[in-house]
Amino acid sequence: IDIETADNEITDYWAMDNLVVSALETLFNTDDLRTVADLIMICQPPKVDFTYFSAYAYFNSPLSFYWDAYCIYPDLNMHEVGHNFNLGHASQQGSTYGDRSGIMGDSIYLDEGEETLRCYNAAKNWQLGWFEENSINLDLVSNDWEGRLVGPANFQASNDANKNVLLKIAESYYVQFNYAAGVNSGSQEFINRVTVVKQIDDGEYSWVQAALREKEAYTIDIFDYGPITVEVIEINTNNFVDAYADVRVYNGNRAKCIETCCSEVNCGDDSSISTDKNSYTPGDEIKVSFTNNSPKAYDWIWIIDGADVDQFGQITKDWYNGALWLFTCGSDDCEGTPNSGELSFESSNLEAGVYVAYYLWIDGHNVEVASSPFT
């Protein structure tokens, strides 16, 4: 559509918003654009001032607006369309967009590629009702539950008889297997983990509570329900069709992770990392071997001491200049995504101490697996 504007109008996104909507209503002879289309995505010209954001959308509306080239980014498109579907942001630890496992967290500003392929998180998928027949609302007052979850990504292809995708616990907690493959291969964190997400009501922010690996568990203390534990028995990602997570949910407490599976040693998930020796002298070459059936571009290995891993599987120590690290592909461009290999590290700059080699996802601080400690 063509719109005549004054100079002050073309730089004002709100004024342009009103002009475009008015022009569309005139064009289609309606005061309700929902009678025209379910979704209407409007690309604004580059002179419109979107200084503080790249796009926006209205809840329970067909309308979403994008600044210039941002209109062609599919992950951003689906984020804004999510607001049209009455979805709030996916949050983590005080960050509004902090849950980057799915679309309602931070957006991916690319027009194509694996990184643009993400699904919604557990709370959003439950709200959308897309897996309604494969979702279980658990009554934990009298009954525990044990069963298998498949990911939204391999739901259609899965050979599992039940194809359970989502669990709801005590009105506001949601559980999902974040299998990072296929249409979810661009998930940015909690890769191949069972996620526990809290969301009070439709349209609200969701908040990540835990991201669990095989043999880890997380206990939720809920008023009127008492402690409820989500335990991951097994995770299998050997192949797309048969990928799953076996989960048990029950009344009562349990430690958040088993003693031998707290990001200190290998922890299932079909991945491993190890060093060639348990002790080194200054100047020795440290050889690190790794395997991962679901590698991503820019996965990396970091040798570090004194790092803690939180309940989201993230290293709490900040990266620093001089850190001893390498991408798993062995180069900076990382066009390759090896599922196994051996990397060599120079130890001459390391001080005496206890170290761990961490396999980390996608240029971030999310731990896939950790080596045994070495000195």
Coordinates of C-alpha atoms in Angstrom, one line a residue:
I1 CA 0.0 0.0 0.0
D2 CA 1.1 3.6 -0.6
I3 CA 0.7 6.2 2.2
E4 CA 1.3 9.9 2.0
T5 CA 3.0 11.2 5.1
A6 CA 4.5 14.3 6.6
D7 CA 8.2 14.3 7.5
N8 CA 7.4 14.0 11.2
E9 CA 5.0 11.1 10.7
I10 CA 7.4 8.9 8.7
T11 CA 9.9 8.9 11.6
D12 CA 7.3 8.2 14.2
Y13 CA 6.6 4.4 14.4
W14 CA 3.3 5.0 16.3
A15 CA 2.1 7.4 13.7
M16 CA 3.0 5.1 10.9
D17 CA 1.3 2.2 12.7
N18 CA -2.0 4.2 12.8
L19 CA -1.6 5.3 9.1
V20 CA -1.0 1.7 7.9
V21 CA -3.8 0.2 9.9
S22 CA -6.2 2.9 8.7
A23 CA -5.1 2.4 5.1
L24 CA -5.7 -1.4 5.4
E25 CA -9.1 -0.9 6.9
T26 CA -10.1 1.5 4.1
L27 CA -8.7 -1.0 1.5
F28 CA -10.7 -3.9 2.8
N29 CA -13.7 -1.8 3.9
T30 CA -13.6 -3.1 7.5
D31 CA -13.0 -1.9 11.0
D32 CA -11.8 -5.3 12.1
L33 CA -8.8 -6.7 10.2
R34 CA -9.3 -10.1 11.8
T35 CA -12.0 -10.6 9.2
V36 CA -9.3 -10.1 6.5
A37 CA -6.6 -12.5 7.7
D38 CA -5.5 -14.4 10.8
L39 CA -2.1 -12.8 10.7
I40 CA -0.9 -9.5 9.1
M41 CA 2.8 -8.8 9.2
I42 CA 3.7 -5.2 8.3
C43 CA 7.2 -4.2 7.2
Q44 CA 8.0 -0.6 8.0
P45 CA 10.4 1.5 5.8
P46 CA 13.9 2.3 7.1
K47 CA 13.2 5.9 7.9
V48 CA 10.7 4.9 10.6
D49 CA 12.4 5.3 14.0
F50 CA 12.6 1.9 15.7
T51 CA 15.5 3.0 17.9
Y52 CA 14.8 0.8 20.9
F53 CA 13.5 -2.4 19.3
S54 CA 13.4 -4.2 16.0
A55 CA 9.8 -5.3 15.9
Y56 CA 6.6 -5.3 18.0
A57 CA 3.2 -7.0 18.0
Y58 CA -0.2 -6.8 19.8
F59 CA -1.6 -9.5 22.0
N60 CA -4.7 -11.3 20.6
S61 CA -4.4 -9.4 17.4
P62 CA -3.4 -10.2 13.8
L63 CA -1.0 -7.3 13.7
S64 CA 2.8 -7.4 14.0
F65 CA 5.3 -4.7 12.8
Y66 CA 8.9 -5.0 11.7
W67 CA 11.6 -2.5 10.9
D68 CA 13.0 -2.7 7.4
A69 CA 15.2 -5.8 6.9
Y70 CA 14.1 -7.4 10.2
C71 CA 10.9 -8.4 8.4
I72 CA 12.7 -11.4 6.8
Y73 CA 14.0 -13.0 10.0
P74 CA 11.8 -16.1 10.6
D75 CA 12.8 -16.5 14.2
L76 CA 11.9 -12.9 15.0
N77 CA 8.7 -13.2 12.9
M78 CA 7.6 -16.2 15.0
H79 CA 8.4 -14.4 18.2
E80 CA 6.1 -11.5 17.3
V81 CA 3.4 -13.8 16.0
G82 CA 3.7 -15.5 19.4
H83 CA 2.5 -12.3 21.0
N84 CA -0.4 -12.3 18.5
F85 CA -1.2 -15.8 19.9
N86 CA -1.2 -14.2 23.4
L87 CA 2.2 -15.6 24.4
G88 CA 4.4 -13.7 26.9
H89 CA 8.2 -13.7 26.9
A90 CA 10.3 -16.7 28.0
S91 CA 12.5 -15.5 30.9
Q92 CA 15.3 -16.7 33.1
Q93 CA 17.0 -15.4 36.2
G94 CA 15.7 -11.8 35.9
S95 CA 16.2 -11.5 32.2
T96 CA 12.9 -10.9 30.3
Y97 CA 14.2 -12.7 27.2
G98 CA 16.6 -15.0 29.0
D99 CA 15.3 -18.4 28.0
R100 CA 16.9 -18.8 24.6
S101 CA 15.9 -22.5 24.3
G102 CA 12.8 -21.3 22.3
I103 CA 11.3 -18.6 20.2
M104 CA 9.9 -16.4 23.0
G105 CA 13.3 -15.6 24.4
D106 CA 16.0 -13.6 22.6
S107 CA 15.4 -13.7 18.8
I108 CA 17.9 -14.9 16.2
Y109 CA 18.7 -12.2 13.7
L110 CA 19.3 -14.4 10.6
D111 CA 17.3 -15.0 7.5
E112 CA 18.2 -18.7 7.1
G113 CA 20.2 -21.5 8.5
E114 CA 19.9 -24.1 11.3
E115 CA 20.1 -21.3 14.0
T116 CA 16.7 -20.0 12.9
L117 CA 15.0 -23.3 13.7
R118 CA 13.4 -23.2 17.2
C119 CA 10.2 -24.3 18.9
Y120 CA 8.3 -22.7 21.8
N121 CA 9.1 -23.8 25.4
A122 CA 6.9 -26.1 27.5
A123 CA 4.7 -23.4 29.0
K124 CA 4.1 -21.8 25.6
N125 CA 3.4 -25.1 23.9
W126 CA 0.9 -26.0 26.6
Q127 CA -0.8 -22.7 26.2
L128 CA -1.0 -23.1 22.4
G129 CA -2.6 -26.5 22.7
W130 CA -0.7 -27.9 19.8
F131 CA 0.1 -31.1 21.6
E132 CA -3.2 -31.3 23.5
E133 CA -3.7 -35.1 22.9
N134 CA -0.1 -35.8 23.9
S135 CA -0.1 -33.6 27.1
I136 CA -0.6 -34.9 30.6
N137 CA -2.0 -32.8 33.5
L138 CA -0.6 -34.5 36.5
D139 CA -2.6 -34.8 39.7
L140 CA 0.2 -35.2 42.3
V141 CA -2.0 -35.3 45.3
S142 CA -2.4 -39.1 45.2
N143 CA -0.5 -40.4 42.1
D144 CA 3.1 -40.3 40.9
W145 CA 3.9 -40.6 37.2
E146 CA 6.7 -42.3 35.3
G147 CA 6.9 -42.3 31.5
R148 CA 8.6 -41.3 28.3
L149 CA 8.7 -37.8 26.7
V150 CA 9.5 -37.1 23.1
G151 CA 10.5 -33.7 21.9
P152 CA 8.3 -31.4 19.9
A153 CA 10.9 -31.7 17.2
N154 CA 10.6 -35.5 16.7
F155 CA 7.0 -35.8 17.8
Q156 CA 5.6 -36.7 14.3
A157 CA 8.5 -39.1 13.5
S158 CA 8.7 -40.8 16.8
N159 CA 8.1 -44.6 17.0
D160 CA 6.9 -44.2 20.7
A161 CA 3.4 -45.6 21.2
N162 CA 2.2 -42.7 23.4
K163 CA 4.3 -39.8 22.1
N164 CA 3.9 -37.8 25.3
V165 CA 5.3 -34.3 24.8
L166 CA 4.2 -32.1 27.8
L167 CA 3.6 -32.5 31.5
K168 CA 1.8 -30.0 33.7
I169 CA 2.4 -30.0 37.4
A170 CA 0.4 -28.2 40.2
E171 CA -1.3 -25.7 37.9
S172 CA 1.8 -23.6 36.8
Y173 CA 4.8 -25.8 36.2
Y174 CA 5.5 -27.4 32.7
V175 CA 7.9 -30.1 31.7
Q176 CA 9.3 -30.8 28.2
F177 CA 12.2 -32.6 26.5
N178 CA 14.1 -30.0 24.6
Y179 CA 15.4 -32.2 21.9
A180 CA 17.5 -30.0 19.7
A181 CA 17.0 -31.5 16.2
G182 CA 14.9 -30.9 13.1
V183 CA 12.6 -27.9 13.5
N184 CA 14.3 -27.3 16.9
S185 CA 17.9 -27.7 15.8
G186 CA 18.6 -24.0 16.5
S187 CA 17.7 -24.1 20.2
Q188 CA 20.3 -22.0 21.9
E189 CA 20.4 -23.5 25.3
F190 CA 19.2 -26.4 27.5
I191 CA 20.0 -28.6 24.5
N192 CA 18.7 -32.2 24.9
R193 CA 17.7 -31.4 28.5
V194 CA 14.4 -31.9 30.3
T195 CA 13.2 -28.4 31.2
V196 CA 11.0 -27.3 34.0
V197 CA 9.3 -24.0 33.4
K198 CA 6.9 -21.9 35.6
Q199 CA 4.1 -19.8 34.1
I200 CA 1.3 -18.5 36.3
D201 CA -1.3 -17.8 33.5
D202 CA -1.8 -17.4 29.8
G203 CA 0.0 -14.3 28.4
E204 CA 2.4 -14.1 31.4
Y205 CA 6.2 -14.5 31.3
S206 CA 7.5 -18.0 31.8
W207 CA 10.5 -18.6 34.0
V208 CA 13.0 -21.5 33.7
Q209 CA 13.2 -23.4 37.0
A210 CA 15.6 -26.2 35.9
A211 CA 17.2 -27.9 32.9
L212 CA 18.0 -31.5 33.8
R213 CA 20.4 -34.0 32.3
E214 CA 20.1 -37.8 32.7
K215 CA 20.1 -38.9 36.3
E216 CA 19.5 -35.3 37.6
A217 CA 16.4 -34.3 39.5
Y218 CA 14.8 -31.0 40.6
T219 CA 12.4 -30.6 43.6
I220 CA 9.7 -27.9 43.5
D221 CA 8.3 -26.7 46.8
I222 CA 4.7 -25.8 46.2
F223 CA 2.3 -24.4 48.8
D224 CA -0.8 -26.7 49.2
Y225 CA 1.1 -29.5 47.3
G226 CA 4.3 -30.0 49.3
P227 CA 7.6 -31.0 47.6
I228 CA 7.3 -32.5 44.1
T229 CA 10.3 -33.9 42.3
V230 CA 11.0 -34.2 38.6
E231 CA 13.7 -36.9 38.0
V232 CA 15.3 -37.7 34.6
I233 CA 15.9 -41.5 34.5
E234 CA 17.4 -41.7 31.0
I235 CA 18.0 -39.5 27.9
N236 CA 18.5 -41.1 24.5
T237 CA 19.5 -39.0 21.4
N238 CA 21.1 -41.8 19.3
N239 CA 18.8 -41.2 16.4
F240 CA 16.0 -38.8 15.5
V241 CA 13.2 -41.3 15.4
D242 CA 13.9 -42.9 18.8
A243 CA 15.1 -39.8 20.8
Y244 CA 13.4 -39.6 24.2
A245 CA 13.7 -38.7 27.8
D246 CA 12.4 -41.1 30.5
V247 CA 11.0 -39.0 33.4
R248 CA 9.6 -39.7 36.9
V249 CA 7.5 -37.2 38.8
Y250 CA 6.6 -37.9 42.4
N251 CA 5.7 -36.4 45.8
G252 CA 8.7 -35.8 48.1
N253 CA 12.2 -34.4 48.2
R254 CA 15.4 -35.4 46.5
A255 CA 18.7 -33.8 45.9
K256 CA 18.8 -31.8 42.7
C257 CA 21.4 -34.1 41.2
I258 CA 23.0 -37.5 42.0
E259 CA 26.4 -37.2 43.7
T260 CA 28.1 -38.7 40.6
C261 CA 26.2 -36.5 38.2
C262 CA 26.6 -32.9 39.1
S263 CA 28.5 -31.6 36.1
E264 CA 31.8 -33.0 37.6
V265 CA 31.9 -36.2 35.6
N266 CA 30.4 -37.7 32.4
C267 CA 26.6 -37.8 32.9
G268 CA 25.0 -39.8 30.1
D269 CA 23.2 -38.0 27.3
D270 CA 25.3 -40.0 24.8
S271 CA 28.2 -37.5 25.3
S272 CA 31.6 -37.8 26.9
I273 CA 34.7 -35.8 27.5
S274 CA 38.0 -37.0 29.0
T275 CA 41.7 -36.0 29.3
D276 CA 44.6 -38.3 28.4
K277 CA 46.1 -38.1 32.0
N278 CA 45.0 -37.3 35.5
S279 CA 48.0 -35.1 36.3
Y280 CA 50.3 -32.8 34.2
T281 CA 53.5 -31.0 34.8
P282 CA 54.0 -27.4 33.4
G283 CA 54.5 -27.4 29.7
D284 CA 52.8 -30.8 29.1
E285 CA 50.2 -31.0 26.3
I286 CA 46.7 -31.7 27.6
K287 CA 44.8 -33.9 25.1
V288 CA 41.0 -33.7 25.4
S289 CA 38.8 -36.3 23.7
F290 CA 35.1 -35.8 23.2
T291 CA 31.9 -37.3 21.7
N292 CA 28.5 -35.7 21.1
N293 CA 25.8 -37.2 19.0
S294 CA 24.1 -33.8 18.6
P295 CA 26.9 -31.3 17.9
K296 CA 26.2 -27.6 17.0
A297 CA 28.3 -25.0 15.2
Y298 CA 30.6 -23.2 17.7
D299 CA 30.5 -25.8 20.4
W300 CA 33.7 -25.3 22.5
I301 CA 35.8 -26.8 25.2
W302 CA 37.0 -24.7 28.1
I303 CA 39.6 -25.9 30.7
I304 CA 38.9 -24.0 33.9
D305 CA 39.3 -24.2 37.7
G306 CA 36.9 -23.0 40.3
A307 CA 33.7 -23.1 38.2
D308 CA 30.3 -23.7 39.6
V309 CA 27.4 -25.1 37.5
D310 CA 23.9 -23.8 38.4
Q311 CA 20.6 -25.7 38.2
F312 CA 20.3 -24.5 34.5
G313 CA 23.5 -26.3 33.6
Q314 CA 25.4 -23.1 33.1
I315 CA 28.9 -22.2 34.2
T316 CA 28.7 -19.2 36.6
K317 CA 32.2 -18.0 36.0
D318 CA 32.7 -15.4 33.3
W319 CA 35.0 -15.9 30.3
Y320 CA 38.3 -14.0 30.6
N321 CA 41.2 -13.0 28.4
G322 CA 43.8 -15.7 28.4
A323 CA 41.2 -18.5 29.0
L324 CA 42.3 -21.9 27.8
W325 CA 39.7 -22.9 25.2
L326 CA 39.1 -24.1 21.6
F327 CA 36.1 -24.6 19.4
T328 CA 35.4 -28.4 18.9
C329 CA 35.9 -27.9 15.1
G330 CA 39.5 -26.8 15.8
S331 CA 39.2 -23.4 14.0
D332 CA 37.5 -20.1 14.3
D333 CA 35.1 -20.4 11.3
C334 CA 33.6 -23.7 12.6
E335 CA 31.8 -24.7 9.5
G336 CA 32.2 -28.3 10.6
T337 CA 30.4 -29.8 13.5
P338 CA 32.3 -32.9 14.6
N339 CA 30.6 -35.4 16.8
S340 CA 33.9 -36.7 18.1
G341 CA 37.5 -35.7 18.2
E342 CA 40.6 -34.9 20.1
L343 CA 42.0 -31.4 20.9
S344 CA 45.4 -30.4 22.3
F345 CA 45.9 -27.6 24.8
E346 CA 49.1 -26.0 25.9
S347 CA 49.4 -26.0 29.7
S348 CA 52.4 -23.8 30.3
N349 CA 50.3 -20.8 31.4
L350 CA 48.2 -22.8 33.9
E351 CA 48.9 -22.4 37.6
A352 CA 48.9 -25.4 39.9
G353 CA 45.4 -26.5 40.8
V354 CA 42.5 -28.7 40.1
Y355 CA 40.9 -28.3 36.6
V356 CA 37.9 -29.6 34.6
A357 CA 37.4 -29.7 30.9
Y358 CA 33.9 -28.6 30.0
Y359 CA 32.1 -29.2 26.7
L360 CA 29.9 -26.1 26.2
W361 CA 27.1 -25.5 23.7
I362 CA 27.1 -22.9 20.8
D363 CA 29.6 -20.3 22.0
G364 CA 27.8 -20.0 25.3
H365 CA 28.2 -21.2 28.9
N366 CA 25.7 -24.1 28.9
V367 CA 27.4 -27.4 29.9
E368 CA 26.8 -30.5 27.9
V369 CA 29.3 -32.7 29.7
A370 CA 32.4 -32.3 32.0
S371 CA 35.6 -34.3 32.5
S372 CA 36.8 -35.8 35.7
P373 CA 38.9 -33.3 37.6
F374 CA 42.7 -33.3 36.9
T375 CA 45.7 -31.5 38.2

